[in-house]
């Protein structure tokens, strides 16, 4: 059975840091291996992430995320069964720039831009907008370049040397 999980948390790591890039790289690989579709949004000190896939795989990743030292105060906003995937063709997208800011989307729609207080349905509307735009799919080079240093050989070497540090 397909299921989804949407959560918000407080980041314990600097934006655009190696630790943050590792979240993206490792999670993206694991999502591919586990058949998970996902999207991670970071604005200021908050993360919001949406994951979907087989219920046992989503439950496994949920446990990893809840134990991860790189964020705290993991708050489930919504979860439940799915008939079909919302983000088929995605593995994991990450945004931190104006191209995908939740706050920009909110202001355009006349709503509060504060990620820490936004309502679940506002996140879902934002995710639906991204899904319909095609952003975040595996073949979208703009989204694959969101963390420019993540693809460099030097970054990958650094990432490999920090293998034991992260849970997710």
PDB file of C-alpha atoms in Angstrom:
ATOM      1  CA  UNK A   1       0.000   0.000   0.000  1.00  0.00           C
ATOM      2  CA  UNK A   2       1.203   3.525  -0.798  1.00  0.00           C
ATOM      3  CA  UNK A   3       1.437   6.065   1.986  1.00  0.00           C
ATOM      4  CA  UNK A   4       2.760   9.579   2.532  1.00  0.00           C
ATOM      5  CA  UNK A   5       4.276  11.574   5.404  1.00  0.00           C
ATOM      6  CA  UNK A   6       4.577  15.368   5.619  1.00  0.00           C
ATOM      7  CA  UNK A   7       6.565  16.875   8.484  1.00  0.00           C
ATOM      8  CA  UNK A   8       8.183  20.095   9.669  1.00  0.00           C
ATOM      9  CA  UNK A   9      11.324  20.317  11.837  1.00  0.00           C
ATOM     10  CA  UNK A  10      13.887  22.793  13.133  1.00  0.00           C
ATOM     11  CA  UNK A  11      17.332  22.595  11.527  1.00  0.00           C
ATOM     12  CA  UNK A  12      20.376  22.114  13.777  1.00  0.00           C
ATOM     13  CA  UNK A  13      22.877  22.640  10.947  1.00  0.00           C
ATOM     14  CA  UNK A  14      23.848  25.690   8.912  1.00  0.00           C
ATOM     15  CA  UNK A  15      22.170  26.309   5.596  1.00  0.00           C
ATOM     16  CA  UNK A  16      24.207  25.198   2.560  1.00  0.00           C
ATOM     17  CA  UNK A  17      26.655  23.315   4.770  1.00  0.00           C
ATOM     18  CA  UNK A  18      28.288  19.977   4.028  1.00  0.00           C
ATOM     19  CA  UNK A  19      25.915  18.386   6.548  1.00  0.00           C
ATOM     20  CA  UNK A  20      22.932  19.779   4.681  1.00  0.00           C
ATOM     21  CA  UNK A  21      24.300  18.620   1.339  1.00  0.00           C
ATOM     22  CA  UNK A  22      24.752  15.154   2.850  1.00  0.00           C
ATOM     23  CA  UNK A  23      21.063  15.060   3.756  1.00  0.00           C
ATOM     24  CA  UNK A  24      20.252  15.628   0.112  1.00  0.00           C
ATOM     25  CA  UNK A  25      22.810  13.232  -1.369  1.00  0.00           C
ATOM     26  CA  UNK A  26      22.218  10.308   0.969  1.00  0.00           C
ATOM     27  CA  UNK A  27      18.470  10.735   1.079  1.00  0.00           C
ATOM     28  CA  UNK A  28      18.207  10.969  -2.672  1.00  0.00           C
ATOM     29  CA  UNK A  29      20.158   7.731  -3.101  1.00  0.00           C
ATOM     30  CA  UNK A  30      18.151   5.959  -0.410  1.00  0.00           C
ATOM     31  CA  UNK A  31      14.889   7.205  -1.900  1.00  0.00           C
ATOM     32  CA  UNK A  32      15.850   5.707  -5.267  1.00  0.00           C
ATOM     33  CA  UNK A  33      16.762   2.391  -3.613  1.00  0.00           C
ATOM     34  CA  UNK A  34      13.551   2.293  -1.535  1.00  0.00           C
ATOM     35  CA  UNK A  35      11.149   3.570  -4.201  1.00  0.00           C
ATOM     36  CA  UNK A  36      10.426   6.770  -2.263  1.00  0.00           C
ATOM     37  CA  UNK A  37       9.404  10.062  -3.883  1.00  0.00           C
ATOM     38  CA  UNK A  38      10.165  13.168  -1.896  1.00  0.00           C
ATOM     39  CA  UNK A  39      10.668  16.874  -1.578  1.00  0.00           C
ATOM     40  CA  UNK A  40      12.671  18.788   1.048  1.00  0.00           C
ATOM     41  CA  UNK A  41      12.193  22.515   1.596  1.00  0.00           C
ATOM     42  CA  UNK A  42      14.490  24.577   3.821  1.00  0.00           C
ATOM     43  CA  UNK A  43      13.773  28.161   4.727  1.00  0.00           C
ATOM     44  CA  UNK A  44      15.692  29.799   7.522  1.00  0.00           C
ATOM     45  CA  UNK A  45      15.808  27.427  10.453  1.00  0.00           C
ATOM     46  CA  UNK A  46      12.999  25.101   9.313  1.00  0.00           C
ATOM     47  CA  UNK A  47      12.727  22.042   7.102  1.00  0.00           C
ATOM     48  CA  UNK A  48       9.513  20.735   5.597  1.00  0.00           C
ATOM     49  CA  UNK A  49       9.609  17.374   3.859  1.00  0.00           C
ATOM     50  CA  UNK A  50       7.065  15.282   2.000  1.00  0.00           C
ATOM     51  CA  UNK A  51       7.740  11.567   1.391  1.00  0.00           C
ATOM     52  CA  UNK A  52       5.620   8.944  -0.368  1.00  0.00           C
ATOM     53  CA  UNK A  53       6.080   5.278  -1.148  1.00  0.00           C
ATOM     54  CA  UNK A  54       5.385   1.801   0.201  1.00  0.00           C
ATOM     55  CA  UNK A  55       4.140   2.087   3.780  1.00  0.00           C
ATOM     56  CA  UNK A  56       6.965  -0.029   5.265  1.00  0.00           C
ATOM     57  CA  UNK A  57       9.614   2.047   3.456  1.00  0.00           C
ATOM     58  CA  UNK A  58       8.077   5.372   4.514  1.00  0.00           C
ATOM     59  CA  UNK A  59       7.850   4.095   8.114  1.00  0.00           C
ATOM     60  CA  UNK A  60      11.529   3.086   7.995  1.00  0.00           C
ATOM     61  CA  UNK A  61      12.647   6.483   6.701  1.00  0.00           C
ATOM     62  CA  UNK A  62      10.385   8.233   9.210  1.00  0.00           C
ATOM     63  CA  UNK A  63      12.219   6.465  12.060  1.00  0.00           C
ATOM     64  CA  UNK A  64      15.598   7.478  10.595  1.00  0.00           C
ATOM     65  CA  UNK A  65      14.523  11.099  10.269  1.00  0.00           C
ATOM     66  CA  UNK A  66      13.130  11.249  13.799  1.00  0.00           C
ATOM     67  CA  UNK A  67      16.500  10.020  15.150  1.00  0.00           C
ATOM     68  CA  UNK A  68      18.631  12.323  12.967  1.00  0.00           C
ATOM     69  CA  UNK A  69      20.825  14.784  14.915  1.00  0.00           C
ATOM     70  CA  UNK A  70      20.694  17.388  12.141  1.00  0.00           C
ATOM     71  CA  UNK A  71      17.247  18.580  13.129  1.00  0.00           C
ATOM     72  CA  UNK A  72      14.882  18.576  16.104  1.00  0.00           C
ATOM     73  CA  UNK A  73      11.222  19.030  16.952  1.00  0.00           C
ATOM     74  CA  UNK A  74       9.983  16.799  14.126  1.00  0.00           C
ATOM     75  CA  UNK A  75       6.268  17.542  13.841  1.00  0.00           C
ATOM     76  CA  UNK A  76       4.004  15.369  11.685  1.00  0.00           C
ATOM     77  CA  UNK A  77       1.719  17.662   9.702  1.00  0.00           C
ATOM     78  CA  UNK A  78      -0.099  14.965   7.762  1.00  0.00           C
ATOM     79  CA  UNK A  79       0.241  11.289   6.908  1.00  0.00           C
ATOM     80  CA  UNK A  80      -1.900   8.538   5.476  1.00  0.00           C
ATOM     81  CA  UNK A  81      -2.662   6.216   2.585  1.00  0.00           C
ATOM     82  CA  UNK A  82      -2.428   7.235  -1.076  1.00  0.00           C
ATOM     83  CA  UNK A  83      -4.224   5.906  -4.126  1.00  0.00           C
ATOM     84  CA  UNK A  84      -1.556   7.252  -6.502  1.00  0.00           C
ATOM     85  CA  UNK A  85       1.727   9.101  -6.084  1.00  0.00           C
ATOM     86  CA  UNK A  86       1.634  12.874  -6.046  1.00  0.00           C
ATOM     87  CA  UNK A  87       5.291  13.093  -7.185  1.00  0.00           C
ATOM     88  CA  UNK A  88       5.822  10.175  -9.521  1.00  0.00           C
ATOM     89  CA  UNK A  89       9.158  10.583 -11.300  1.00  0.00           C
ATOM     90  CA  UNK A  90      10.812  12.388  -8.382  1.00  0.00           C
ATOM     91  CA  UNK A  91      13.429  10.911  -6.064  1.00  0.00           C
ATOM     92  CA  UNK A  92      14.105  13.942  -3.902  1.00  0.00           C
ATOM     93  CA  UNK A  93      14.110  17.623  -4.679  1.00  0.00           C
ATOM     94  CA  UNK A  94      15.618  20.237  -2.384  1.00  0.00           C
ATOM     95  CA  UNK A  95      15.003  23.970  -2.505  1.00  0.00           C
ATOM     96  CA  UNK A  96      16.580  26.855  -0.644  1.00  0.00           C
ATOM     97  CA  UNK A  97      16.529  29.502  -3.334  1.00  0.00           C
ATOM     98  CA  UNK A  98      13.961  31.916  -4.743  1.00  0.00           C
ATOM     99  CA  UNK A  99      13.095  29.365  -7.454  1.00  0.00           C
ATOM    100  CA  UNK A 100      11.139  27.260  -5.022  1.00  0.00           C
ATOM    101  CA  UNK A 101      10.673  29.265  -1.865  1.00  0.00           C
ATOM    102  CA  UNK A 102       7.531  28.447   0.005  1.00  0.00           C
ATOM    103  CA  UNK A 103       7.508  32.043   1.272  1.00  0.00           C
ATOM    104  CA  UNK A 104       7.427  33.456  -2.258  1.00  0.00           C
ATOM    105  CA  UNK A 105       4.556  31.107  -3.132  1.00  0.00           C
ATOM    106  CA  UNK A 106       2.689  32.195  -0.008  1.00  0.00           C
ATOM    107  CA  UNK A 107       3.124  35.919  -0.681  1.00  0.00           C
ATOM    108  CA  UNK A 108       1.892  35.494  -4.253  1.00  0.00           C
ATOM    109  CA  UNK A 109      -1.273  33.969  -2.799  1.00  0.00           C
ATOM    110  CA  UNK A 110      -1.668  36.658  -0.128  1.00  0.00           C
ATOM    111  CA  UNK A 111      -0.776  34.417   2.818  1.00  0.00           C
ATOM    112  CA  UNK A 112       1.787  34.525   5.617  1.00  0.00           C
ATOM    113  CA  UNK A 113       5.233  33.510   4.369  1.00  0.00           C
ATOM    114  CA  UNK A 114       6.398  32.036   7.700  1.00  0.00           C
ATOM    115  CA  UNK A 115       7.311  28.368   7.207  1.00  0.00           C
ATOM    116  CA  UNK A 116       7.223  27.742  10.959  1.00  0.00           C
ATOM    117  CA  UNK A 117       3.522  28.599  11.291  1.00  0.00           C
ATOM    118  CA  UNK A 118       2.062  27.651   7.907  1.00  0.00           C
ATOM    119  CA  UNK A 119      -0.910  25.307   7.761  1.00  0.00           C
ATOM    120  CA  UNK A 120      -0.700  21.808   6.310  1.00  0.00           C
ATOM    121  CA  UNK A 121      -3.007  22.634   3.407  1.00  0.00           C
ATOM    122  CA  UNK A 122      -0.699  25.515   2.432  1.00  0.00           C
ATOM    123  CA  UNK A 123       2.240  23.107   2.183  1.00  0.00           C
ATOM    124  CA  UNK A 124       0.144  20.701   0.136  1.00  0.00           C
ATOM    125  CA  UNK A 125      -0.849  23.502  -2.276  1.00  0.00           C
ATOM    126  CA  UNK A 126       2.835  24.466  -2.608  1.00  0.00           C
ATOM    127  CA  UNK A 127       3.833  20.850  -3.267  1.00  0.00           C
ATOM    128  CA  UNK A 128       1.051  20.437  -5.824  1.00  0.00           C
ATOM    129  CA  UNK A 129       2.299  23.569  -7.585  1.00  0.00           C
ATOM    130  CA  UNK A 130       5.837  22.160  -7.721  1.00  0.00           C
ATOM    131  CA  UNK A 131       4.591  18.780  -8.880  1.00  0.00           C
ATOM    132  CA  UNK A 132       2.567  20.272 -11.721  1.00  0.00           C
ATOM    133  CA  UNK A 133       5.540  22.425 -12.779  1.00  0.00           C
ATOM    134  CA  UNK A 134       7.759  19.346 -13.203  1.00  0.00           C
ATOM    135  CA  UNK A 135      10.426  20.709 -10.868  1.00  0.00           C
ATOM    136  CA  UNK A 136      12.259  18.100  -8.840  1.00  0.00           C
ATOM    137  CA  UNK A 137      12.093  15.297 -11.350  1.00  0.00           C
ATOM    138  CA  UNK A 138      15.238  13.249 -11.896  1.00  0.00           C
ATOM    139  CA  UNK A 139      15.863  14.798 -15.309  1.00  0.00           C
ATOM    140  CA  UNK A 140      15.466  18.449 -14.236  1.00  0.00           C
ATOM    141  CA  UNK A 141      19.035  19.870 -14.355  1.00  0.00           C
ATOM    142  CA  UNK A 142      18.059  23.060 -12.526  1.00  0.00           C
ATOM    143  CA  UNK A 143      17.011  21.106  -9.462  1.00  0.00           C
ATOM    144  CA  UNK A 144      19.919  18.710  -9.664  1.00  0.00           C
ATOM    145  CA  UNK A 145      22.169  21.766  -9.366  1.00  0.00           C
ATOM    146  CA  UNK A 146      20.482  23.255  -6.270  1.00  0.00           C
ATOM    147  CA  UNK A 147      23.526  22.335  -4.161  1.00  0.00           C
ATOM    148  CA  UNK A 148      26.279  23.132  -6.654  1.00  0.00           C
ATOM    149  CA  UNK A 149      29.138  21.707  -4.615  1.00  0.00           C
ATOM    150  CA  UNK A 150      27.318  18.400  -4.095  1.00  0.00           C
ATOM    151  CA  UNK A 151      28.286  17.096  -7.531  1.00  0.00           C
ATOM    152  CA  UNK A 152      31.966  17.987  -7.346  1.00  0.00           C
ATOM    153  CA  UNK A 153      34.588  15.267  -6.787  1.00  0.00           C
ATOM    154  CA  UNK A 154      35.974  17.224  -3.817  1.00  0.00           C
ATOM    155  CA  UNK A 155      32.564  17.296  -2.170  1.00  0.00           C
ATOM    156  CA  UNK A 156      31.997  13.587  -2.742  1.00  0.00           C
ATOM    157  CA  UNK A 157      35.379  12.830  -1.158  1.00  0.00           C
ATOM    158  CA  UNK A 158      34.404  14.923   1.882  1.00  0.00           C
ATOM    159  CA  UNK A 159      31.028  13.210   1.986  1.00  0.00           C
ATOM    160  CA  UNK A 160      32.615   9.771   1.934  1.00  0.00           C
ATOM    161  CA  UNK A 161      34.900  10.717   4.825  1.00  0.00           C
ATOM    162  CA  UNK A 162      31.898  11.621   7.019  1.00  0.00           C
ATOM    163  CA  UNK A 163      29.994   8.373   6.452  1.00  0.00           C
ATOM    164  CA  UNK A 164      29.303   7.534  10.095  1.00  0.00           C
ATOM    165  CA  UNK A 165      27.838  10.888  11.130  1.00  0.00           C
ATOM    166  CA  UNK A 166      24.289  10.897   9.807  1.00  0.00           C
ATOM    167  CA  UNK A 167      21.168   8.897  10.386  1.00  0.00           C
ATOM    168  CA  UNK A 168      19.188   9.941   7.336  1.00  0.00           C
TER     169      UNK A 168
END
